[in-house]
Each structure stands twice: as C-alpha cells, then as structure tokens.
Amino acid sequence: MLTAPVAIAQTTTSADSITATTAQGAGADKTRWYDKISLRGYVQVRYNRLLETNPQLKTEYDKSVGDKGGFLIRRARLVLSGDISERVYLYIQPDLASSPSNSSLHYAQLRDAYFDVALTKKKEYRLRVGQSKIPFGFENMQSSQNRLTQDRADGLNSALPNERDLGLIFYWAPAHIRERFSELASRRLKGSGDYGVFALGVYNGQTVNRAEANNNQHLVTRVSYPIALKNGQVIEPSLQAYTGTYTVTADQLSSNAIKGGDFKDRRVAASLVVYPQPFGFQAEYNLGEGPEFDPATSTIKTKPLEGGYAQAMYFFKVAGQAFIPFVKAQYYNGGKKSETDARHSKVYETELGVEWQPMSAFELAAQYTISDRTTQDARNLNNRQHGQFLRLQAQFNF
C-alpha cells in the first residue's frame, strides 16, 4: 500500500553545535552552494544474446541486440540538481555512454539541462525552460532507472526518441498532488515523476540534441491525475496530444533519390497506470500521422500511424529482497520519423521478465523477448525479422 514519506530525524552532536555556532559568529549568513546542489546517478550494463534464435533481429534502441552485439554500457547518467534560489530549480543530466553508431561507444551527450521557475511560493505553477522530457506518455517520462522493461515501447517512443527536446513548458499541480507524484517516483512504485496535473508547452520538434530545421514549433498538452483510493492503491489516467511540423533532413536520407522536407507530425494518446501495490498495470495507446517511407513509390509521405502496449507486474518481497515479475505486449504500425528515410515499421513484441532488487545500490533484471519486426526503407524494401532472445541488465544506483 502507498505510505506517506518517512521523515528521517537527524541528531546534532555537541561538536556539531560548536562548529555551527562558530560559523554563525563568523558571519556565515549564506548557504553554501554544495548545501543546495545534489549529485546522484546510475549505470546500466547489458548483455542481450543469450538463447538468441535470429542474430539478424536488431533494434534502433539498443545497438547491442543481434549480430556482433556484446556487452554494452547502456546508460551512465549523472544528475546535478537542486534549488539555486527560493523559486529556481536546476536540473542537469549528461549521459556518458551515448552510442552515435554501432562502432562508436561511450560518448558524453547532454540529456537534460533545464530550470524550473516557480510562479508562486507553493510552487504549484512552474515554467520549465531548457532541454527536458516532453510531457507525452507515461513510459516516455518514466526514468530508465525505474522502468521494468529494457526499452520503451515503439508505439509512443517513436513520437519522441530519447523523450526530450528544447523548449518552454508550463506545469500546474496542487501541492499535495506534487507530494504524491514525488512518492510514486520510487524504484518500487515505478512512477514517472512530477510532470503536473496539467501541462502546456512549446518545443522545437526535431527531437533531442538536433537543431530546429523549420520555422514551426511543436505544441504539446497533457492532463494527468493520480487518484488515491481508500485501500492505498493509486490509479493514474492521462490524456496527451501534440502537433507540429517535422523536417526530414538530408542526413536522414539513404540516397539523393529520396526527398526529405516538411511533414505533419501530430498524435493523441491515452494512458492508464495502476501502481504495483502489489499488483500493477500499465497501458498506453496513441493515434496520429507523421512522415513515413512509402515502399510503393519510394518516397516519404505523411501517413497514419498507431500503436501502444499493455503491461502487468506484481511486487513482492522474499527475505527483505524485492522482486517484480512482469509481462508486456506491444504493437506499432507507422513511420519512425527520426530514422533513415523515416522508415516504415511494424512491430509485434512480447516481453516476460523479473526485476530483482537485493539492495538499494544494485538491481538485476532478466527479460525474455519474443519479437516480430518489419522495417521498410529505400535500402531494404522488406526487412522482416522475428526471433527470441534473453536479456540481462545490471543496474547500479548511487
């Protein structure tokens, strides 16, 4: 059951009191910067090729899946965050394990760099300025540190690969709901964090760490509310949508014969989350249209798309150690706007696994994936691959 956050009492020794008194007497009337800013992070190490049945089955999300794949540091994140003034909050997160290609690993890349400006003393109204996650979908905003499955579902993540962009977003949530969001964002409850009850924003639309390529920004809005039941269970329904223009740039094209340009890019999605106490459930689905390679004409067109997933999980403890088994099924049929030629993709995938949390600093996840993926672009007009493989991931939290 959901429980209230526990306040940890801190004791002060006589030596500490003397030090504090001396500092005050010396005129130490300002809080030091390192008392305001915290540093934390996590590292994920994967191996994907156990019980593999088809080495030609690959994904764009994890370049170590399939032939010539090996051990991979999937993420190495550091988070620098804190209140730099009464109403300004800082959040900077680089990833030290970005992989720009199959042969180039462990590049440092900026993921988040934003400031929250509180418009009221209670911080119920905020403006987020900078590069951050765009409020579209629950799983997109859920940290990879908390997510059960190795990768996000194609259906909604194809809307925002790497989940982030550069822009300005307004968030509103009552103070007690902000506290609820904070409590839900634990490794046990697997929440997404505080992205407001209502969000409205404008952002570039070319996806993370890519320059704007047209004169139109994307608009996004989201409504989400975590409903606390009398038995302690929490249910969170959400609705979200975005619209804009996406430019397929020259560096995305496989040859000069394929033309890029500007295309409509808009979607609407519904989400439902039942937090694991002990049983949990997640489901999301979206519809829309965007750029997509058309194999009949070998051109890129604005075409309809749809997809989503459903996931069930169960939380329990044995000898003080947490276990969360899960099963997830996903489907997607549409374009991948940020991939080569905005390639068409059709995905049917089922994942079964379990996450083991023996201690706060370490967790291990095992996931068996059954996948059927078809992609179409100018280089390969019909690339269908299906197979199964077992994936292992060790995660270190600090």
mmCIF file of N, CA, C and O in Angstrom, residues 1-54:
data_model
loop_
_atom_site.group_PDB
_atom_site.id
_atom_site.type_symbol
_atom_site.label_atom_id
_atom_site.label_comp_id
_atom_site.label_asym_id
_atom_site.label_seq_id
_atom_site.Cartn_x
_atom_site.Cartn_y
_atom_site.Cartn_z
ATOM 1 N N MET A 1 0.832 -1.203 0.000
ATOM 2 C CA MET A 1 0.000 0.000 0.000
ATOM 3 C C MET A 1 0.862 1.246 0.000
ATOM 4 O O MET A 1 1.984 1.239 0.479
ATOM 5 N N LEU A 2 0.324 2.286 -0.569
ATOM 6 C CA LEU A 2 1.045 3.546 -0.589
ATOM 7 C C LEU A 2 1.144 4.093 0.814
ATOM 8 O O LEU A 2 0.174 4.158 1.548
ATOM 9 N N THR A 3 2.337 4.463 1.191
ATOM 10 C CA THR A 3 2.544 5.008 2.532
ATOM 11 C C THR A 3 3.120 6.397 2.434
ATOM 12 O O THR A 3 3.736 6.772 1.450
ATOM 13 N N ALA A 4 2.938 7.155 3.474
ATOM 14 C CA ALA A 4 3.449 8.523 3.480
ATOM 15 C C ALA A 4 4.954 8.508 3.578
ATOM 16 O O ALA A 4 5.549 7.604 4.145
ATOM 17 N N PRO A 5 5.637 9.490 2.976
ATOM 18 C CA PRO A 5 7.086 9.564 3.076
ATOM 19 C C PRO A 5 7.516 9.625 4.528
ATOM 20 O O PRO A 5 6.893 10.291 5.361
ATOM 21 N N VAL A 6 8.575 8.922 4.843
ATOM 22 C CA VAL A 6 9.065 8.857 6.212
ATOM 23 C C VAL A 6 10.103 9.934 6.434
ATOM 24 O O VAL A 6 11.077 10.031 5.687
ATOM 25 N N ALA A 7 9.916 10.763 7.427
ATOM 26 C CA ALA A 7 10.894 11.796 7.760
ATOM 27 C C ALA A 7 11.986 11.172 8.608
ATOM 28 O O ALA A 7 11.711 10.526 9.619
ATOM 29 N N ILE A 8 13.224 11.322 8.207
ATOM 30 C CA ILE A 8 14.353 10.753 8.923
ATOM 31 C C ILE A 8 14.934 11.803 9.847
ATOM 32 O O ILE A 8 15.409 12.846 9.410
ATOM 33 N N ALA A 9 14.885 11.553 11.128
ATOM 34 C CA ALA A 9 15.387 12.517 12.108
ATOM 35 C C ALA A 9 16.903 12.515 12.096
ATOM 36 O O ALA A 9 17.531 11.486 11.958
ATOM 37 N N GLN A 10 17.509 13.681 12.231
ATOM 38 C CA GLN A 10 18.955 13.817 12.288
ATOM 39 C C GLN A 10 19.347 14.396 13.641
ATOM 40 O O GLN A 10 18.747 15.352 14.115
ATOM 41 N N THR A 11 20.342 13.792 14.249
ATOM 42 C CA THR A 11 20.813 14.275 15.539
ATOM 43 C C THR A 11 22.022 15.158 15.345
ATOM 44 O O THR A 11 22.783 15.005 14.401
ATOM 45 N N THR A 12 22.211 16.090 16.254
ATOM 46 C CA THR A 12 23.340 17.010 16.189
ATOM 47 C C THR A 12 24.202 16.819 17.423
ATOM 48 O O THR A 12 23.717 16.949 18.547
ATOM 49 N N THR A 13 25.459 16.478 17.220
ATOM 50 C CA THR A 13 26.366 16.289 18.345
ATOM 51 C C THR A 13 26.787 17.624 18.901
ATOM 52 O O THR A 13 26.608 18.672 18.291
ATOM 53 N N SER A 14 27.378 17.595 20.105
ATOM 54 C CA SER A 14 27.835 18.837 20.719
ATOM 55 C C SER A 14 28.920 19.482 19.891
ATOM 56 O O SER A 14 28.989 20.703 19.783
ATOM 57 N N ALA A 15 29.779 18.654 19.249
ATOM 58 C CA ALA A 15 30.833 19.199 18.390
ATOM 59 C C ALA A 15 30.232 19.922 17.199
ATOM 60 O O ALA A 15 30.695 20.985 16.790
ATOM 61 N N ASP A 16 29.154 19.315 16.619
ATOM 62 C CA ASP A 16 28.473 19.968 15.509
ATOM 63 C C ASP A 16 27.896 21.305 15.948
ATOM 64 O O ASP A 16 27.926 22.291 15.205
ATOM 65 N N SER A 17 27.330 21.333 17.155
ATOM 66 C CA SER A 17 26.734 22.570 17.653
ATOM 67 C C SER A 17 27.779 23.660 17.807
ATOM 68 O O SER A 17 27.547 24.821 17.474
ATOM 69 N N ILE A 18 28.944 23.270 18.315
ATOM 70 C CA ILE A 18 30.022 24.240 18.494
ATOM 71 C C ILE A 18 30.463 24.792 17.150
ATOM 72 O O ILE A 18 30.647 26.000 16.969
ATOM 73 N N THR A 19 30.583 23.877 16.139
ATOM 74 C CA THR A 19 31.009 24.303 14.802
ATOM 75 C C THR A 19 30.004 25.263 14.199
ATOM 76 O O THR A 19 30.361 26.282 13.612
ATOM 77 N N ALA A 20 28.709 24.898 14.328
ATOM 78 C CA ALA A 20 27.668 25.747 13.762
ATOM 79 C C ALA A 20 27.652 27.117 14.423
ATOM 80 O O ALA A 20 27.512 28.150 13.757
ATOM 81 N N THR A 21 27.812 27.133 15.747
ATOM 82 C CA THR A 21 27.813 28.396 16.476
ATOM 83 C C THR A 21 28.984 29.263 16.065
ATOM 84 O O THR A 21 28.853 30.475 15.869
ATOM 85 N N THR A 22 30.153 28.638 15.902
ATOM 86 C CA THR A 22 31.338 29.377 15.480
ATOM 87 C C THR A 22 31.140 29.988 14.102
ATOM 88 O O THR A 22 31.500 31.142 13.849
ATOM 89 N N ALA A 23 30.526 29.172 13.183
ATOM 90 C CA ALA A 23 30.296 29.661 11.829
ATOM 91 C C ALA A 23 29.352 30.848 11.831
ATOM 92 O O ALA A 23 29.554 31.835 11.117
ATOM 93 N N GLN A 24 28.303 30.748 12.678
ATOM 94 C CA GLN A 24 27.356 31.859 12.740
ATOM 95 C C GLN A 24 28.026 33.106 13.294
ATOM 96 O O GLN A 24 27.805 34.220 12.833
ATOM 97 N N GLY A 25 28.881 32.904 14.286
ATOM 98 C CA GLY A 25 29.574 34.034 14.877
ATOM 99 C C GLY A 25 30.514 34.703 13.911
ATOM 100 O O GLY A 25 30.801 35.879 14.020
ATOM 101 N N ALA A 26 31.007 33.912 12.932
ATOM 102 C CA ALA A 26 31.930 34.460 11.933
ATOM 103 C C ALA A 26 31.194 35.166 10.811
ATOM 104 O O ALA A 26 31.803 35.616 9.848
ATOM 105 N N GLY A 27 29.852 35.172 10.914
ATOM 106 C CA GLY A 27 29.089 35.888 9.893
ATOM 107 C C GLY A 27 28.706 35.014 8.723
ATOM 108 O O GLY A 27 28.506 35.522 7.616
ATOM 109 N N ALA A 28 28.605 33.684 8.922
ATOM 110 C CA ALA A 28 28.224 32.786 7.828
ATOM 111 C C ALA A 28 26.713 32.834 7.655
ATOM 112 O O ALA A 28 25.983 32.023 8.199
ATOM 113 N N ASP A 29 26.236 33.846 6.936
ATOM 114 C CA ASP A 29 24.808 34.047 6.803
ATOM 115 C C ASP A 29 24.277 33.558 5.463
ATOM 116 O O ASP A 29 23.105 33.729 5.166
ATOM 117 N N LYS A 30 25.127 32.956 4.628
ATOM 118 C CA LYS A 30 24.695 32.466 3.322
ATOM 119 C C LYS A 30 24.905 30.963 3.239
ATOM 120 O O LYS A 30 25.919 30.436 3.669
ATOM 121 N N THR A 31 23.908 30.264 2.665
ATOM 122 C CA THR A 31 24.042 28.823 2.460
ATOM 123 C C THR A 31 25.050 28.561 1.355
ATOM 124 O O THR A 31 25.018 29.185 0.306
ATOM 125 N N ARG A 32 25.949 27.631 1.596
ATOM 126 C CA ARG A 32 26.974 27.301 0.615
ATOM 127 C C ARG A 32 26.359 26.543 -0.559
ATOM 128 O O ARG A 32 25.401 25.810 -0.385
ATOM 129 N N TRP A 33 26.940 26.697 -1.761
ATOM 130 C CA TRP A 33 26.358 26.108 -2.963
ATOM 131 C C TRP A 33 26.244 24.593 -2.855
ATOM 132 O O TRP A 33 25.265 24.004 -3.305
ATOM 133 N N TYR A 34 27.209 23.938 -2.205
ATOM 134 C CA TYR A 34 27.166 22.480 -2.128
ATOM 135 C C TYR A 34 26.169 21.986 -1.091
ATOM 136 O O TYR A 34 25.932 20.783 -0.979
ATOM 137 N N ASP A 35 25.571 22.897 -0.336
ATOM 138 C CA ASP A 35 24.459 22.521 0.530
ATOM 139 C C ASP A 35 23.134 22.537 -0.231
ATOM 140 O O ASP A 35 22.134 21.996 0.237
ATOM 141 N N LYS A 36 23.118 23.149 -1.408
ATOM 142 C CA LYS A 36 21.907 23.269 -2.208
ATOM 143 C C LYS A 36 21.839 22.254 -3.342
ATOM 144 O O LYS A 36 20.756 21.838 -3.753
ATOM 145 N N ILE A 37 22.986 21.872 -3.892
ATOM 146 C CA ILE A 37 23.051 21.030 -5.086
ATOM 147 C C ILE A 37 23.411 19.603 -4.713
ATOM 148 O O ILE A 37 24.344 19.368 -3.946
ATOM 149 N N SER A 38 22.673 18.641 -5.262
ATOM 150 C CA SER A 38 22.973 17.232 -5.015
ATOM 151 C C SER A 38 23.481 16.573 -6.291
ATOM 152 O O SER A 38 23.192 17.024 -7.403
ATOM 153 N N LEU A 39 24.244 15.496 -6.119
ATOM 154 C CA LEU A 39 24.775 14.723 -7.243
ATOM 155 C C LEU A 39 24.398 13.262 -7.033
ATOM 156 O O LEU A 39 24.669 12.685 -5.981
ATOM 157 N N ARG A 40 23.752 12.678 -8.021
ATOM 158 C CA ARG A 40 23.390 11.264 -7.978
ATOM 159 C C ARG A 40 23.482 10.697 -9.388
ATOM 160 O O ARG A 40 23.787 11.420 -10.337
ATOM 161 N N GLY A 41 23.233 9.395 -9.522
ATOM 162 C CA GLY A 41 23.280 8.815 -10.844
ATOM 163 C C GLY A 41 23.048 7.317 -10.833
ATOM 164 O O GLY A 41 22.742 6.713 -9.798
ATOM 165 N N TYR A 42 23.205 6.710 -12.010
ATOM 166 C CA TYR A 42 23.079 5.268 -12.145
ATOM 167 C C TYR A 42 23.783 4.813 -13.417
ATOM 168 O O TYR A 42 24.015 5.594 -14.343
ATOM 169 N N VAL A 43 24.153 3.526 -13.436
ATOM 170 C CA VAL A 43 24.818 2.913 -14.587
ATOM 171 C C VAL A 43 24.121 1.594 -14.886
ATOM 172 O O VAL A 43 23.802 0.822 -13.968
ATOM 173 N N GLN A 44 23.866 1.336 -16.172
ATOM 174 C CA GLN A 44 23.263 0.074 -16.611
ATOM 175 C C GLN A 44 24.225 -0.651 -17.547
ATOM 176 O O GLN A 44 24.729 -0.056 -18.500
ATOM 177 N N VAL A 45 24.454 -1.927 -17.268
ATOM 178 C CA VAL A 45 25.298 -2.783 -18.115
ATOM 179 C C VAL A 45 24.451 -3.948 -18.604
ATOM 180 O O VAL A 45 23.798 -4.623 -17.792
ATOM 181 N N ARG A 46 24.458 -4.196 -19.933
ATOM 182 C CA ARG A 46 23.578 -5.200 -20.533
ATOM 183 C C ARG A 46 24.342 -6.270 -21.313
ATOM 184 O O ARG A 46 25.436 -6.033 -21.823
ATOM 185 N N TYR A 47 23.668 -7.435 -21.423
ATOM 186 C CA TYR A 47 24.044 -8.459 -22.401
ATOM 187 C C TYR A 47 22.748 -9.057 -22.933
ATOM 188 O O TYR A 47 21.881 -9.465 -22.161
ATOM 189 N N ASN A 48 22.609 -9.097 -24.282
ATOM 190 C CA ASN A 48 21.322 -9.400 -24.906
ATOM 191 C C ASN A 48 21.259 -10.711 -25.689
ATOM 192 O O ASN A 48 20.217 -11.024 -26.252
ATOM 193 N N ARG A 49 22.331 -11.509 -25.743
ATOM 194 C CA ARG A 49 22.395 -12.548 -26.765
ATOM 195 C C ARG A 49 22.250 -13.974 -26.242
ATOM 196 O O ARG A 49 22.533 -14.929 -26.968
ATOM 197 N N LEU A 50 21.774 -14.129 -25.030
ATOM 198 C CA LEU A 50 21.519 -15.472 -24.522
ATOM 199 C C LEU A 50 20.264 -16.053 -25.180
ATOM 200 O O LEU A 50 19.274 -15.348 -25.400
ATOM 201 N N LEU A 51 20.301 -17.325 -25.528
ATOM 202 C CA LEU A 51 19.174 -18.042 -26.136
ATOM 203 C C LEU A 51 18.682 -17.363 -27.418
ATOM 204 O O LEU A 51 17.501 -17.470 -27.780
ATOM 205 N N GLU A 52 19.568 -16.716 -28.126
ATOM 206 C CA GLU A 52 19.204 -15.981 -29.341
ATOM 207 C C GLU A 52 18.874 -16.943 -30.473
ATOM 208 O O GLU A 52 19.613 -17.891 -30.739
ATOM 209 N N THR A 53 17.759 -16.696 -31.186
ATOM 210 C CA THR A 53 17.357 -17.559 -32.306
ATOM 211 C C THR A 53 17.570 -16.920 -33.670
ATOM 212 O O THR A 53 17.569 -17.623 -34.681
ATOM 213 N N ASN A 54 17.733 -15.595 -33.718
ATOM 214 C CA ASN A 54 17.920 -14.909 -35.003
ATOM 215 C C ASN A 54 18.857 -13.725 -34.817
ATOM 216 O O ASN A 54 18.432 -12.657 -34.381
#
